[in-house]
Short mmCIF file of C-alpha atoms in Angstrom, two decimals:
data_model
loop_
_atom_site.label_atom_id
_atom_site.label_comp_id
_atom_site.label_asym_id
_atom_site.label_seq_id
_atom_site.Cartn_x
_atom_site.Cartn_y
_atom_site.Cartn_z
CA UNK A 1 -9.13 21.10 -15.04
CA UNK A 2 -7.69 24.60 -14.65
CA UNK A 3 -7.54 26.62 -18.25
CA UNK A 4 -5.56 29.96 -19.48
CA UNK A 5 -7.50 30.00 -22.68
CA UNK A 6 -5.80 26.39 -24.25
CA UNK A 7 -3.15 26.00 -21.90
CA UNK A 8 -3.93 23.52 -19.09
CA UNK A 9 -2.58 24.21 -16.00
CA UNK A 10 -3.91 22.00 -13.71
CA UNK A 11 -5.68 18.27 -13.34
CA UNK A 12 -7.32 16.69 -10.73
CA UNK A 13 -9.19 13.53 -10.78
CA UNK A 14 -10.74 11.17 -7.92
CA UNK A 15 -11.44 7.34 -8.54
CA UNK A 16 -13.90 5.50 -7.08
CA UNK A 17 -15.05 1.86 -6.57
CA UNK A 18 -17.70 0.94 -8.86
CA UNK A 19 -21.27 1.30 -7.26
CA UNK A 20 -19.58 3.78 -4.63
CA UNK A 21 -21.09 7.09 -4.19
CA UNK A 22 -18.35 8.74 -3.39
CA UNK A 23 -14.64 8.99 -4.17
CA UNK A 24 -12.06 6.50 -2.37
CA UNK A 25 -8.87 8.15 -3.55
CA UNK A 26 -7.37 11.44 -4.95
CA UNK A 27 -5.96 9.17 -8.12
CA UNK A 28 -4.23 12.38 -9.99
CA UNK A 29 -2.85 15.67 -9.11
CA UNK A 30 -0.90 17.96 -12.02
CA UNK A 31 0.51 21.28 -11.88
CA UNK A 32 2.20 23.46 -14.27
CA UNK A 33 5.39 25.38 -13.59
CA UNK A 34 4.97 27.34 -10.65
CA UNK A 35 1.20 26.75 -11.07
CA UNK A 36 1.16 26.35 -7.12
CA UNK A 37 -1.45 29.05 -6.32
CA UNK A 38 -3.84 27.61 -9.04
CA UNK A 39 -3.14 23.51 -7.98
CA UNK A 40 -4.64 25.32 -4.38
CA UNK A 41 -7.47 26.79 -6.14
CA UNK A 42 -8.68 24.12 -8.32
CA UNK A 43 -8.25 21.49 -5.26
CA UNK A 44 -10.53 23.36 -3.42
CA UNK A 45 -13.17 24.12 -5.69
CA UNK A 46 -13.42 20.62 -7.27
CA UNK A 47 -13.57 18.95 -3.58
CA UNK A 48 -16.63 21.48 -2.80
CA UNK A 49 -18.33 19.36 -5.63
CA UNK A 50 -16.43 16.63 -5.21
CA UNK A 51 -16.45 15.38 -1.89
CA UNK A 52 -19.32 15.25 0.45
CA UNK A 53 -19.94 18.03 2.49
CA UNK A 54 -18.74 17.13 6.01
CA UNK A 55 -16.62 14.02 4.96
CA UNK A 56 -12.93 13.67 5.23
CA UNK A 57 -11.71 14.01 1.65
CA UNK A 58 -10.40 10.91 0.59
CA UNK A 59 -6.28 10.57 0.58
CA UNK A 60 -3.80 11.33 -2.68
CA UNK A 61 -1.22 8.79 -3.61
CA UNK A 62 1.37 10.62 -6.19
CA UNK A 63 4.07 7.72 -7.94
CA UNK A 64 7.62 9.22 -8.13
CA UNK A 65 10.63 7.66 -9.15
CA UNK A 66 12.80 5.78 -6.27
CA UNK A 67 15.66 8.74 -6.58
CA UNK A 68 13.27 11.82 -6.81
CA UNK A 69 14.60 13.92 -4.19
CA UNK A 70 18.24 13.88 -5.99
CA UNK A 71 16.84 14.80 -9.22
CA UNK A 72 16.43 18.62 -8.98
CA UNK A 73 13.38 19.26 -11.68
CA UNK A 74 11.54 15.77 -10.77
CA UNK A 75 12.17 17.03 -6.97
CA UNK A 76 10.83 20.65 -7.52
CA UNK A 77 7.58 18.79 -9.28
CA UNK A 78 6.72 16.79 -6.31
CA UNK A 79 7.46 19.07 -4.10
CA UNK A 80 5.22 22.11 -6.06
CA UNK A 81 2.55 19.43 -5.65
CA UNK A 82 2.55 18.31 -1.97
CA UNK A 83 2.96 22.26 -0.70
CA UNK A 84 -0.62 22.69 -3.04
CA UNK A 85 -1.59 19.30 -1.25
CA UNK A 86 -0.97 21.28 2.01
CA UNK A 87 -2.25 23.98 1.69
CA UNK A 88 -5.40 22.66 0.97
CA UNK A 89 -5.03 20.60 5.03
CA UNK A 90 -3.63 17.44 3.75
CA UNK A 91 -0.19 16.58 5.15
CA UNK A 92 1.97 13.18 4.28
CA UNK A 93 1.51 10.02 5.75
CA UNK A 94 4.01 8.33 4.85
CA UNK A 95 6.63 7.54 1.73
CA UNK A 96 6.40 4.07 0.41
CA UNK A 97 8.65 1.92 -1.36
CA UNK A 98 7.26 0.17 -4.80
CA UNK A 99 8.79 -3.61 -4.62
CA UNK A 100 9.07 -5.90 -7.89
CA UNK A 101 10.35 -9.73 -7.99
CA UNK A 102 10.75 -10.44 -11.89
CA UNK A 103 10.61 -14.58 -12.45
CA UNK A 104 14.46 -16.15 -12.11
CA UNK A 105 15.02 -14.31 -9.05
CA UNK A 106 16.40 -17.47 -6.57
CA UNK A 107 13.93 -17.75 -4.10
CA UNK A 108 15.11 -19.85 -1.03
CA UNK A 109 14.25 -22.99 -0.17
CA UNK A 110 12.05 -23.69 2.72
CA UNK A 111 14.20 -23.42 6.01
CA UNK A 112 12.12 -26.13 7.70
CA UNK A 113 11.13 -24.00 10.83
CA UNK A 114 7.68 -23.03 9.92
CA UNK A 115 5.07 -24.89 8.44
CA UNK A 116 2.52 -23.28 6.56
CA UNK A 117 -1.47 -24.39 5.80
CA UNK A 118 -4.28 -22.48 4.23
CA UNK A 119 -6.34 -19.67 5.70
CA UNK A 120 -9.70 -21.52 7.33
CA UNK A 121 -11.84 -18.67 6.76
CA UNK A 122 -12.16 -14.57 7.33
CA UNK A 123 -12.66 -14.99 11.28
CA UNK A 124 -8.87 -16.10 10.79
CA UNK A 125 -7.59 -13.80 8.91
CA UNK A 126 -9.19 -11.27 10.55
CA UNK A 127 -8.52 -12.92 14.26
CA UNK A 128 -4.81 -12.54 12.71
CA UNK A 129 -4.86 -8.65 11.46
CA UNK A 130 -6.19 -7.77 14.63
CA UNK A 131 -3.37 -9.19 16.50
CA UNK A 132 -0.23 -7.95 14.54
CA UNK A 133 -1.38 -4.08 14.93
CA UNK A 134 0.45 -4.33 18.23
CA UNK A 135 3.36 -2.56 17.55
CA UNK A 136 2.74 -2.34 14.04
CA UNK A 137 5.22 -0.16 11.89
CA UNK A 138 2.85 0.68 9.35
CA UNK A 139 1.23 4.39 8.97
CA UNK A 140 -1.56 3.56 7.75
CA UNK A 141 -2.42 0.75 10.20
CA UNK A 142 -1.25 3.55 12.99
CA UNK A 143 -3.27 6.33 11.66
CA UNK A 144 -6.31 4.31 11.45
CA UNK A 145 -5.73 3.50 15.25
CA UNK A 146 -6.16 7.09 16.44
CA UNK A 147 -9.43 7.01 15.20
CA UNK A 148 -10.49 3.55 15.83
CA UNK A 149 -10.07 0.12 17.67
CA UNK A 150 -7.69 -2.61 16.46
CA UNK A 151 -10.24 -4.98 15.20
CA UNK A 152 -12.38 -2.49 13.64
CA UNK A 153 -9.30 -1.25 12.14
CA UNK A 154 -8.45 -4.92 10.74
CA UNK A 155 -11.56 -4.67 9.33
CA UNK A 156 -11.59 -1.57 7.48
CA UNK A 157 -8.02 -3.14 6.07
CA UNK A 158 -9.86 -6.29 5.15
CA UNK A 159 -12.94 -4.92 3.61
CA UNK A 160 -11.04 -1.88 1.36
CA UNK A 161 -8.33 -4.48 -0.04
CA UNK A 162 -7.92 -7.91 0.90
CA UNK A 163 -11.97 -8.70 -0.20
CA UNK A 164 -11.44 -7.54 -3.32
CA UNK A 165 -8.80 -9.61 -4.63
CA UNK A 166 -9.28 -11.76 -7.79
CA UNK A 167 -7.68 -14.75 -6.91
CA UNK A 168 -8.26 -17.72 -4.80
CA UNK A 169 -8.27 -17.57 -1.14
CA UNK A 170 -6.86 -20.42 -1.21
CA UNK A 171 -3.50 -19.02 -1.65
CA UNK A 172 -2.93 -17.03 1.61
CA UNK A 173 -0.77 -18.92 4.19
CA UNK A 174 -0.80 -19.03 7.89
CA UNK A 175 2.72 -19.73 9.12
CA UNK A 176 2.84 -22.21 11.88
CA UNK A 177 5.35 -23.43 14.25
CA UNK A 178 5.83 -27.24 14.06
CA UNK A 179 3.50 -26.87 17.05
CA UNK A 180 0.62 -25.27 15.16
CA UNK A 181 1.36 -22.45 16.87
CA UNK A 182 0.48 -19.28 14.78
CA UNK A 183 3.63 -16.83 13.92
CA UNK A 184 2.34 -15.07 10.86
CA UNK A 185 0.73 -14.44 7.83
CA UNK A 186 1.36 -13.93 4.43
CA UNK A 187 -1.52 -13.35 1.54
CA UNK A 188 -0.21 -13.63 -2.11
CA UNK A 189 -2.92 -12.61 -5.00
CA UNK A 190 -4.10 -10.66 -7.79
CA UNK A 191 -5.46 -7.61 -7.42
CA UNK A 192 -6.73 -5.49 -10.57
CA UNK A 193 -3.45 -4.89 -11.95
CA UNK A 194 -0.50 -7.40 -10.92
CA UNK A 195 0.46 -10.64 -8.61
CA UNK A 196 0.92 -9.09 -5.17
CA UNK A 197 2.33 -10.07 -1.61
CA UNK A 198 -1.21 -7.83 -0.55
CA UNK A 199 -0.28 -8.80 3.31
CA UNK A 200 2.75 -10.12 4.84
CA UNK A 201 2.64 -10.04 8.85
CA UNK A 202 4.64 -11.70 12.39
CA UNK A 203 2.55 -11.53 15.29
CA UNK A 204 4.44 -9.89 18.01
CA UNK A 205 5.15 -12.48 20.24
CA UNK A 206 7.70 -14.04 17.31
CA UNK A 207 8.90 -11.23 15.51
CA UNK A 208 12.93 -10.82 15.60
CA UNK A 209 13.59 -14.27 14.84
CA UNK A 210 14.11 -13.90 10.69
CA UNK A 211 10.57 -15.46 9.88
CA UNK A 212 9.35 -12.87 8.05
CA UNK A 213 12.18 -14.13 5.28
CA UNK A 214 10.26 -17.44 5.16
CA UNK A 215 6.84 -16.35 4.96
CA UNK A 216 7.76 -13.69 2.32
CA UNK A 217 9.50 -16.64 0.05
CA UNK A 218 6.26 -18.63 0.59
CA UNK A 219 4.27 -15.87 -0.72
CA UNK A 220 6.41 -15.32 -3.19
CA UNK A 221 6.76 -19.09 -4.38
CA UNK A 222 2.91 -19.35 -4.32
CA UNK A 223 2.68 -16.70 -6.81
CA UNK A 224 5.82 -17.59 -8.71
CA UNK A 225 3.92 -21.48 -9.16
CA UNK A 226 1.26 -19.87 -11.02
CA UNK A 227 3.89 -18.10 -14.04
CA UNK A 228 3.38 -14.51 -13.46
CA UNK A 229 5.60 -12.07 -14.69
CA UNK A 230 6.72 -10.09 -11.86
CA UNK A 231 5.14 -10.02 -8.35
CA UNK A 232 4.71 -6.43 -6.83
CA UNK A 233 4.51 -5.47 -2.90
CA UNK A 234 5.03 -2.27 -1.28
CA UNK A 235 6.29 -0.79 2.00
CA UNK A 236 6.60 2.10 4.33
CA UNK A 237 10.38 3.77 3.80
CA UNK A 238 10.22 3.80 7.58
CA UNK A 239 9.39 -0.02 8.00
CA UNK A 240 12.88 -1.28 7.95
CA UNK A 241 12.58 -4.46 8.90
CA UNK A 242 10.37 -5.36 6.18
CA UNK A 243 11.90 -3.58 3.50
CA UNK A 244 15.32 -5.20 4.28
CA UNK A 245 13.17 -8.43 3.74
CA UNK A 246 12.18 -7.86 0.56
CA UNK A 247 15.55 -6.72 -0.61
CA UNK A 248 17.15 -10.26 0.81
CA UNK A 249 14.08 -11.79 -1.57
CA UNK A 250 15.56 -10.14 -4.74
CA UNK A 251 12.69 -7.25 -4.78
CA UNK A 252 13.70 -4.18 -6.19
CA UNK A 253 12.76 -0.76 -5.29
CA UNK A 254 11.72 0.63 -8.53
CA UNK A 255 9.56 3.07 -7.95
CA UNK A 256 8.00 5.04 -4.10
CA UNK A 257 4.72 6.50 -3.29
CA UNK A 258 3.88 9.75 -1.00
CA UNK A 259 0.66 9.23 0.45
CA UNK A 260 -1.27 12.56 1.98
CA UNK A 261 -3.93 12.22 3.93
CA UNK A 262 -6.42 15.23 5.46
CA UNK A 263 -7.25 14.71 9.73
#
């Protein structure tokens, strides 16, 4: 924390895995008014101690409402807070949008042109990750490509998120064609806060044909079978395609992320 006698200025706090040595995320980044100059300086003397010398410091995600940039005071705020982001070397990675389906949302009915079967085992899943980063639209996905190959990208994905969720296994889908032919993926589960679509994918060779509506209401339904009360997923603002699916499946945008990241 930065102090002026009582008055706190400015917060910063990093969150970790437990057992993890060092931080995996910037979790929470405050500022007072026009406290710009002193967000810079407490940044950079907390990741000295922090952060590992020589390591990439680990990414900030900041939550802001869906309309921030057309509310002049919330805008200034987020704004005061990625320029201090900034000019400490990170730069954003992308804006995401927060998606919520609340229970008595329709969800269609199965269209009959996929199948779907369990997941046989993490060689699939990962077999599968590997193959829809071709063309991928996601930044994250992308940025982790300039620094490393598909599959050991997939696995990074995998081992940061997907192995850590609560729930069964049991409930991620493989999409088939009546075939058996593989056109997608879709993983439903609980992570440590809500019901989530954690991974919804088309391989490339099928995407533009409207399956990603069916997989995402089979994810959906999956979770929806077990009474939760709302079902959260998130995507990049610049991922249209999927975030026009979710808005056909009756999620709502009701909140967006800006994630920075340091090179």
């Amino acid at each position: 924390m930065a102090l002026r006698g009582d008055h706190l200025l400015a917060r910063a706090a990093w969150w970790g895995r437990a057992g993890e040595d060092t931080p995996f995320l910037l979790d929470i980044f405050d500022i007072d008014d026009n406290g710009v100059d002193i967000g810079v300086r407490l940044l950079q003397t907390a990741m000295a101690e922090v952060v590992p010398a020589g390591a990439r410091p680990p990414g900030c995600i900041r939550m802001v409402p869906p309309d921030w940039r057309e509310a002049g005071t919330t805008r200034r705020a987020v704004e005061d807070r990625m320029l201090a982001l900034e000019r400490t070397g990170a730069r954003v990675l992308v804006e995401r949008l927060r998606m919520e389906w609340r229970p008595g949302t329709p969800i269609s009915e199965p269209s009959g042109r996929l199948a779907f079967r369990p997941v046989r085992d993490t060689e699939e899943i990962l077999d599968l990750m590997t193959l829809v980063l071709d063309g991928t639209l996601d930044a994250h996905s992308n940025d982790d490509l300039t620094r490393m190959s598909p599959r050991e990208a997939a696995v990074r994905h995998y081992e940061d998120e997907l192995a850590h969720y609560r729930s069964p296994r049991d409930w991620w889908r493989v999409a088939t064609l009546p075939d058996g032919e593989p056109v997608g993926f879709v993983t439903p589960a609980r992570n440590d806060y809500n019901p989530v679509i954690g991974y919804l994918a088309v391989l490339p060779a099928h995407r533009g044909n409207g399956y990603i509506d069916d997989i995402l209401a089979e994810g959906t339904r999956i979770l929806s079978a077990q009474d939760v009360p709302r079902v959260r997923a998130a995507t990049d603002l610049g991922n249209t395609p999927m975030a026009n699916a979710f808005r056909r499946a009756g999620y709502a945008n009701f909140e967006r992320t800006i994630n920075m990241t340091w090179d």
